[in-house]
Structures are given as structure tokens and as C-alpha cells.
CSV table of N, CA and C in Angstrom, one decimal:
chain,number,residue,atom,x,y,z
E,1,GLN,N,80.0,94.3,109.5
E,1,GLN,CA,80.4,93.0,109.4
E,1,GLN,C,79.5,92.2,108.4
E,2,VAL,N,80.1,91.7,107.3
E,2,VAL,CA,79.3,91.0,106.4
E,2,VAL,C,79.6,89.4,106.7
E,3,GLN,N,78.4,88.7,106.8
E,3,GLN,CA,78.5,87.3,107.1
E,3,GLN,C,78.1,86.6,105.7
E,4,LEU,N,78.9,85.5,105.4
E,4,LEU,CA,78.7,84.7,104.2
E,4,LEU,C,78.4,83.3,104.5
E,5,VAL,N,77.3,82.8,103.9
E,5,VAL,CA,77.0,81.4,104.2
E,5,VAL,C,76.9,80.6,102.9
E,6,GLU,N,77.8,79.6,102.7
E,6,GLU,CA,77.8,78.9,101.5
E,6,GLU,C,76.9,77.6,101.8
E,7,SER,N,76.5,77.0,100.6
E,7,SER,CA,75.7,75.8,100.6
E,7,SER,C,75.8,75.2,99.2
E,8,GLY,N,75.4,73.9,99.1
E,8,GLY,CA,75.4,73.2,97.8
E,8,GLY,C,76.5,72.2,97.6
E,9,GLY,N,77.4,72.2,98.5
E,9,GLY,CA,78.5,71.1,98.3
E,9,GLY,C,77.9,69.8,98.6
E,10,ASP,N,78.6,68.8,97.8
E,10,ASP,CA,78.1,67.4,97.8
E,10,ASP,C,79.2,66.5,97.3
E,11,SER,N,78.8,65.2,97.4
E,11,SER,CA,79.8,64.2,96.8
E,11,SER,C,79.1,63.8,95.4
E,12,VAL,N,79.9,63.9,94.4
E,12,VAL,CA,79.4,63.4,93.0
E,12,VAL,C,80.5,62.7,92.3
E,13,GLN,N,80.1,62.1,91.2
E,13,GLN,CA,81.0,61.3,90.4
E,13,GLN,C,81.6,62.3,89.4
E,14,ALA,N,82.7,62.0,88.9
E,14,ALA,CA,83.4,62.7,87.8
E,14,ALA,C,82.5,62.9,86.6
E,15,GLY,N,82.4,64.1,86.1
E,15,GLY,CA,81.5,64.4,85.0
E,15,GLY,C,80.2,65.0,85.5
E,16,GLY,N,80.0,65.0,86.7
E,16,GLY,CA,78.7,65.5,87.3
E,16,GLY,C,78.8,67.0,87.5
E,17,SER,N,77.7,67.6,88.0
E,17,SER,CA,77.6,69.0,88.2
E,17,SER,C,77.0,69.4,89.6
E,18,LEU,N,77.4,70.5,90.0
E,18,LEU,CA,76.9,71.0,91.3
E,18,LEU,C,76.8,72.5,91.1
E,19,ARG,N,75.9,73.1,91.9
E,19,ARG,CA,75.8,74.6,92.0
E,19,ARG,C,76.0,75.0,93.4
E,20,LEU,N,76.9,75.8,93.7
E,20,LEU,CA,77.2,76.3,95.1
E,20,LEU,C,76.5,77.7,95.1
E,21,SER,N,76.0,78.0,96.3
E,21,SER,CA,75.4,79.3,96.6
E,21,SER,C,76.0,79.9,97.7
E,22,CYS,N,76.1,81.2,97.8
E,22,CYS,CA,76.6,82.0,99.0
E,22,CYS,C,75.7,83.2,99.2
E,23,VAL,N,75.1,83.2,100.4
E,23,VAL,CA,74.2,84.4,100.8
E,23,VAL,C,74.9,85.3,101.7
E,24,ALA,N,74.9,86.6,101.3
E,24,ALA,CA,75.5,87.6,102.2
E,24,ALA,C,74.4,88.1,103.2
E,25,SER,N,74.9,88.5,104.3
E,25,SER,CA,74.0,89.0,105.4
E,25,SER,C,73.6,90.4,105.1
E,26,GLU,N,74.3,91.1,104.3
E,26,GLU,CA,73.9,92.5,104.0
E,26,GLU,C,73.7,92.6,102.4
E,27,ASP,N,73.1,93.8,102.1
E,27,ASP,CA,72.9,94.0,100.6
E,27,ASP,C,74.1,94.4,100.0
E,28,THR,N,75.0,93.6,99.6
E,28,THR,CA,76.2,94.0,98.9
E,28,THR,C,76.2,93.7,97.4
E,29,TYR,N,75.1,93.6,96.9
E,29,TYR,CA,74.9,93.3,95.5
E,29,TYR,C,75.4,94.5,94.6
E,30,ARG,N,76.4,94.1,93.8
E,30,ARG,CA,77.2,95.1,93.0
E,30,ARG,C,77.8,96.2,93.8
E,31,ARG,N,78.0,96.0,95.0
E,31,ARG,CA,78.7,97.0,95.9
E,31,ARG,C,80.1,96.6,96.2
E,32,VAL,N,80.3,95.2,96.2
E,32,VAL,CA,81.6,94.7,96.5
E,32,VAL,C,82.0,93.6,95.4
E,33,ASN,N,83.3,93.4,95.2
E,33,ASN,CA,83.7,92.3,94.4
E,33,ASN,C,83.5,91.0,95.3
E,34,MET,N,83.1,89.9,94.6
E,34,MET,CA,83.0,88.7,95.3
E,34,MET,C,83.8,87.5,94.6
E,35,GLY,N,84.2,86.5,95.4
E,35,GLY,CA,85.0,85.5,94.7
E,35,GLY,C,84.7,84.2,95.4
E,36,TRP,N,85.1,83.1,94.7
E,36,TRP,CA,85.0,81.7,95.1
E,36,TRP,C,86.5,81.2,95.2
E,37,PHE,N,86.8,80.6,96.3
E,37,PHE,CA,88.1,80.0,96.5
E,37,PHE,C,88.0,78.6,96.9
E,38,ARG,N,89.0,77.8,96.8
E,38,ARG,CA,89.0,76.4,97.3
E,38,ARG,C,90.3,76.0,97.9
E,39,GLN,N,90.2,75.1,98.8
E,39,GLN,CA,91.4,74.5,99.4
E,39,GLN,C,91.2,73.0,99.6
E,40,ALA,N,92.2,72.3,99.0
E,40,ALA,CA,92.2,70.9,99.1
E,40,ALA,C,93.2,70.6,100.2
E,41,PRO,N,93.1,69.3,100.8
E,41,PRO,CA,93.9,68.9,101.9
E,41,PRO,C,95.4,69.0,101.5
E,42,GLY,N,96.2,69.6,102.3
E,42,GLY,CA,97.7,69.7,102.0
E,42,GLY,C,98.1,70.7,101.0
E,43,LYS,N,97.1,71.5,100.4
E,43,LYS,CA,97.4,72.4,99.3
E,43,LYS,C,97.0,73.8,99.9
E,44,GLU,N,97.5,74.8,99.2
E,44,GLU,CA,97.2,76.2,99.5
E,44,GLU,C,95.8,76.6,98.9
E,45,ARG,N,95.2,77.5,99.5
E,45,ARG,CA,93.9,78.0,99.0
E,45,ARG,C,94.2,78.7,97.7
E,46,GLU,N,93.3,78.5,96.7
E,46,GLU,CA,93.5,79.1,95.3
E,46,GLU,C,92.2,79.7,94.9
E,47,GLY,N,92.3,80.7,94.1
E,47,GLY,CA,91.1,81.4,93.6
E,47,GLY,C,90.5,80.5,92.5
E,48,VAL,N,89.2,80.5,92.5
E,48,VAL,CA,88.5,79.8,91.4
E,48,VAL,C,87.9,80.6,90.4
E,49,GLY,N,87.2,81.7,90.9
E,49,GLY,CA,86.5,82.7,90.1
E,49,GLY,C,86.1,83.9,90.9
E,50,CYS,N,86.0,85.0,90.3
E,50,CYS,CA,85.5,86.2,91.0
E,50,CYS,C,84.6,87.0,90.0
E,51,ILE,N,83.9,88.0,90.5
E,51,ILE,CA,83.0,88.7,89.7
E,51,ILE,C,82.9,90.2,90.4
E,52,SER,N,82.9,91.1,89.4
E,52,SER,CA,83.0,92.5,89.8
E,52,SER,C,81.6,93.2,89.7
E,53,ARG,N,81.6,94.5,90.0
E,53,ARG,CA,80.3,95.2,90.1
E,53,ARG,C,79.5,95.2,88.8
E,54,ASN,N,80.3,95.1,87.6
E,54,ASN,CA,79.6,95.1,86.4
E,54,ASN,C,79.5,93.6,85.9
E,55,ASP,N,79.5,92.7,86.7
E,55,ASP,CA,79.2,91.3,86.3
E,55,ASP,C,80.3,90.8,85.4
E,56,LYS,N,81.5,91.2,85.5
E,56,LYS,CA,82.6,90.7,84.6
E,56,LYS,C,83.3,89.6,85.4
E,57,PRO,N,83.3,88.4,85.0
E,57,PRO,CA,84.0,87.3,85.7
E,57,PRO,C,85.5,87.0,85.3
E,58,VAL,N,86.1,86.5,86.2
E,58,VAL,CA,87.4,86.1,86.0
E,58,VAL,C,87.6,84.6,86.5
E,59,TYR,N,88.3,83.8,85.8
E,59,TYR,CA,88.3,82.4,86.2
E,59,TYR,C,89.7,81.9,86.2
E,60,ALA,N,90.0,81.0,87.1
E,60,ALA,CA,91.3,80.3,87.1
E,60,ALA,C,91.3,79.4,85.9
E,61,ASP,N,92.5,79.3,85.2
E,61,ASP,CA,92.7,78.4,84.1
E,61,ASP,C,92.2,77.0,84.2
E,62,SER,N,92.3,76.5,85.4
E,62,SER,CA,91.9,75.0,85.7
E,62,SER,C,90.4,74.8,85.5
E,63,VAL,N,89.6,75.9,85.6
E,63,VAL,CA,88.2,75.8,85.6
E,63,VAL,C,87.5,76.4,84.4
E,64,LYS,N,88.2,77.1,83.6
E,64,LYS,CA,87.6,77.8,82.5
E,64,LYS,C,86.9,76.9,81.6
E,65,GLY,N,85.7,77.3,81.2
E,65,GLY,CA,84.9,76.5,80.3
E,65,GLY,C,84.0,75.4,81.1
E,66,ARG,N,84.3,75.2,82.4
E,66,ARG,CA,83.6,74.3,83.2
E,66,ARG,C,82.7,75.0,84.3
E,67,PHE,N,83.3,76.0,84.9
E,67,PHE,CA,82.6,76.7,86.0
E,67,PHE,C,82.2,78.1,85.5
E,68,THR,N,81.1,78.4,86.1
E,68,THR,CA,80.4,79.8,85.9
E,68,THR,C,80.0,80.4,87.2
E,69,ILE,N,80.6,81.7,87.3
E,69,ILE,CA,80.2,82.5,88.5
E,69,ILE,C,79.2,83.5,88.1
E,70,SER,N,78.2,83.7,89.1
E,70,SER,CA,77.2,84.7,88.7
E,70,SER,C,76.7,85.2,90.1
E,71,GLN,N,75.9,86.3,90.0
E,71,GLN,CA,75.4,86.9,91.2
E,71,GLN,C,74.0,87.5,91.0
E,72,ASP,N,73.2,87.5,92.0
E,72,ASP,CA,71.8,87.9,91.9
E,72,ASP,C,71.3,88.5,93.2
E,73,LYS,N,70.2,89.2,93.1
E,73,LYS,CA,69.6,89.8,94.3
E,73,LYS,C,68.3,89.1,94.5
E,74,ASP,N,68.0,88.5,95.6
E,74,ASP,CA,66.8,87.8,95.9
E,74,ASP,C,66.3,88.3,97.3
E,75,ASN,N,65.0,88.8,97.3
E,75,ASN,CA,64.4,89.3,98.6
E,75,ASN,C,65.4,90.2,99.3
E,76,GLY,N,66.1,91.0,98.6
E,76,GLY,CA,66.9,92.0,99.3
E,76,GLY,C,68.3,91.4,99.6
E,77,LYS,N,68.5,90.2,99.4
E,77,LYS,CA,69.9,89.6,99.8
E,77,LYS,C,70.7,89.3,98.5
E,78,HIS,N,72.0,89.4,98.7
E,78,HIS,CA,72.9,89.3,97.7
E,78,HIS,C,73.3,87.7,97.7
E,79,ILE,N,73.2,87.1,96.5
E,79,ILE,CA,73.5,85.7,96.4
E,79,ILE,C,74.6,85.6,95.4
E,80,LEU,N,75.5,84.8,95.7
E,80,LEU,CA,76.6,84.5,94.7
E,80,LEU,C,76.5,83.0,94.3
E,81,TYR,N,76.7,82.7,93.0
E,81,TYR,CA,76.6,81.3,92.6
E,81,TYR,C,77.8,80.8,92.0
E,82,LEU,N,78.1,79.5,92.1
E,82,LEU,CA,79.1,78.9,91.3
E,82,LEU,C,78.6,77.6,90.6
E,83,GLN,N,78.3,77.7,89.4
E,83,GLN,CA,77.9,76.5,88.6
E,83,GLN,C,79.1,75.8,88.1
E,84,MET,N,79.2,74.5,88.5
E,84,MET,CA,80.3,73.6,88.3
E,84,MET,C,79.8,72.5,87.4
E,85,ASN,N,80.4,72.4,86.2
E,85,ASN,CA,80.0,71.3,85.3
E,85,ASN,C,81.3,70.4,85.0
E,86,ASN,N,81.0,69.2,84.5
E,86,ASN,CA,82.2,68.3,84.1
E,86,ASN,C,83.1,68.3,85.3
E,87,LEU,N,82.7,68.1,86.5
E,87,LEU,CA,83.7,68.0,87.6
E,87,LEU,C,84.6,66.9,87.5
E,88,LYS,N,85.8,67.2,88.0
E,88,LYS,CA,86.9,66.2,88.0
E,88,LYS,C,87.4,66.0,89.5
E,89,PRO,N,88.0,64.8,89.7
E,89,PRO,CA,88.5,64.5,91.0
E,89,PRO,C,89.4,65.7,91.6
E,90,GLU,N,90.1,66.3,90.7
E,90,GLU,CA,91.0,67.3,91.2
E,90,GLU,C,90.2,68.6,91.7
E,91,ASP,N,89.0,68.6,91.5
E,91,ASP,CA,88.1,69.7,92.0
E,91,ASP,C,87.7,69.5,93.4
E,92,THR,N,88.0,68.3,93.9
E,92,THR,CA,87.7,68.0,95.4
E,92,THR,C,88.4,69.0,96.3
E,93,ALA,N,87.7,69.7,97.1
E,93,ALA,CA,88.2,70.7,98.0
E,93,ALA,C,87.1,71.3,98.9
E,94,MET,N,87.4,72.1,99.8
E,94,MET,CA,86.4,72.9,100.5
E,94,MET,C,86.4,74.2,99.8
E,95,TYR,N,85.2,74.6,99.4
E,95,TYR,CA,85.0,75.8,98.6
E,95,TYR,C,84.5,76.9,99.5
E,96,TYR,N,85.1,78.1,99.4
E,96,TYR,CA,84.8,79.3,100.2
E,96,TYR,C,84.4,80.5,99.3
E,97,CYS,N,83.4,81.2,99.9
E,97,CYS,CA,82.9,82.5,99.3
E,97,CYS,C,83.6,83.5,100.0
E,98,ALA,N,83.9,84.6,99.2
E,98,ALA,CA,84.6,85.7,99.9
E,98,ALA,C,84.1,87.1,99.3
E,99,ALA,N,84.2,88.0,100.1
E,99,ALA,CA,83.7,89.4,99.7
E,99,ALA,C,84.8,90.4,100.0
E,100,ALA,N,84.9,91.3,99.1
E,100,ALA,CA,85.9,92.4,99.2
E,100,ALA,C,85.2,93.5,100.0
E,101,THR,N,85.9,94.6,100.3
E,101,THR,CA,85.3,95.7,100.9
E,101,THR,C,85.2,96.9,99.9
E,102,PHE,N,85.4,96.6,98.7
E,102,PHE,CA,85.3,97.6,97.7
E,102,PHE,C,84.7,97.0,96.4
E,103,SER,N,84.3,97.7,95.4
E,103,SER,CA,83.9,97.2,94.2
E,103,SER,C,84.7,97.9,93.1
E,104,SER,N,84.8,97.2,92.0
E,104,SER,CA,85.6,97.8,90.9
E,104,SER,C,85.0,97.2,89.6
E,105,TYR,N,85.6,97.7,88.5
E,105,TYR,CA,85.1,97.2,87.2
E,105,TYR,C,86.0,96.0,86.7
E,106,GLY,N,86.6,95.4,87.6
E,106,GLY,CA,87.4,94.2,87.4
E,106,GLY,C,87.7,93.5,88.7
E,107,CYS,N,88.0,92.2,88.7
E,107,CYS,CA,88.3,91.6,90.0
E,107,CYS,C,89.6,90.7,89.7
E,108,ASN,N,90.1,90.3,90.9
E,108,ASN,CA,91.3,89.5,90.7
E,108,ASN,C,91.1,88.3,91.7
E,109,LEU,N,92.0,87.2,91.5
E,109,LEU,CA,91.8,86.0,92.4
E,109,LEU,C,92.9,85.9,93.4
E,110,GLY,N,93.4,87.0,93.8
E,110,GLY,CA,94.3,87.0,95.0
E,110,GLY,C,93.5,87.1,96.3
E,111,SER,N,93.7,86.2,97.2
E,111,SER,CA,92.9,86.1,98.4
E,111,SER,C,93.1,87.4,99.2
E,112,SER,N,94.2,88.1,99.1
E,112,SER,CA,94.3,89.3,99.9
E,112,SER,C,93.4,90.4,99.6
E,113,SER,N,92.8,90.3,98.4
E,113,SER,CA,91.8,91.3,98.0
E,113,SER,C,90.4,91.2,98.6
E,114,TYR,N,90.3,90.1,99.4
E,114,TYR,CA,89.0,89.8,100.0
E,114,TYR,C,89.1,89.9,101.5
E,115,TYR,N,88.1,90.4,102.2
E,115,TYR,CA,88.1,90.7,103.6
E,115,TYR,C,87.1,89.6,104.3
E,116,TYR,N,86.0,89.4,103.8
E,116,TYR,CA,85.0,88.6,104.5
E,116,TYR,C,85.0,87.2,103.9
E,117,TRP,N,84.9,86.2,104.7
E,117,TRP,CA,85.0,84.8,104.3
E,117,TRP,C,83.9,84.0,104.9
E,118,GLY,N,83.4,83.0,104.1
E,118,GLY,CA,82.4,82.1,104.7
E,118,GLY,C,83.1,80.9,105.3
E,119,GLN,N,82.3,80.0,105.9
E,119,GLN,CA,82.8,78.9,106.5
E,119,GLN,C,83.2,77.7,105.6
E,120,GLY,N,82.7,77.7,104.3
E,120,GLY,CA,83.0,76.7,103.4
E,120,GLY,C,82.0,75.7,103.2
E,121,THR,N,82.0,75.0,102.1
E,121,THR,CA,81.1,73.9,101.8
E,121,THR,C,82.0,72.9,101.0
E,122,GLN,N,81.9,71.7,101.4
E,122,GLN,CA,82.7,70.5,100.9
E,122,GLN,C,82.2,70.1,99.5
E,123,VAL,N,83.1,70.0,98.5
E,123,VAL,CA,82.8,69.3,97.2
E,123,VAL,C,83.8,68.1,97.1
E,124,SER,N,83.2,67.0,96.9
E,124,SER,CA,84.0,65.8,96.7
E,124,SER,C,83.6,65.1,95.4
E,125,VAL,N,84.7,64.9,94.6
E,125,VAL,CA,84.4,64.3,93.3
E,125,VAL,C,85.2,63.0,93.2
E,126,SER,N,84.4,61.9,92.9
E,126,SER,CA,85.1,60.5,92.8
E,126,SER,C,85.1,60.1,91.3
E,127,SER,N,86.2,59.4,91.1
E,127,SER,CA,86.5,58.9,89.7
E,127,SER,C,85.6,57.7,89.4
């Protein structure tokens, strides 16, 4: 059972930046595909970005050029990051970290590909 804990959410003004972090309870570094998803009130959850075992990222069109996903290993723990720049009010949502049960040389943004989910961290962007 992999547990995921997100942090870094905050309230910022449009144009600002945030970096989200997700720490996995097990050493899953490059062993499973990882992703970031978000869900705004009244909307369906959508994939933001994902990263595969060979560090190849995939992004939603809405965040390309503004968001960067990366992963690292620190003190034996797998950490997933989401650097968000030039934030817009439409980026306001609860952001979730997710882990698959497999790794591949490519990832996708379909939520059904991911098995473990964190509790989420809130990002609010004001105009």
C-alpha cells in the first residue's frame, strides 16, 4: 500500500508561482508512473501532468509551457514535484498526486491508469 502526501498548495495572485510536492511512503522512484491531477468545484477531475520511469513528462494542453513535473529521490523517499508558473484563476482546484502500479517508458493522463491517490492540496488563484 503506497501512501502519498501532497503539500505546497496556497492562495496566490494571477501570474504567481507555486511548487507542489508529493512524498511517497515507499521507494517507488522510477518504479511506477506518477501523475498530478486536479479537480475544481463542479468539474470532473482532469490530468495535469504525468511522468514515466525514464523521466519523460506529458502535460495537458492547458498547462503546457507553464507547469513542469519532475521527480527525485531524497533520503530514500520518492518525491514528485509540480512547478506551476504564470498561474491563472482557472488553475484554481484541489491538486492530487497519483501513482500507478506499473512503470513504462511513457505515461498518460487517464485517471484509470493510477491506483494510489493522495488527499490533495488546495491551490487558489485570484485575479
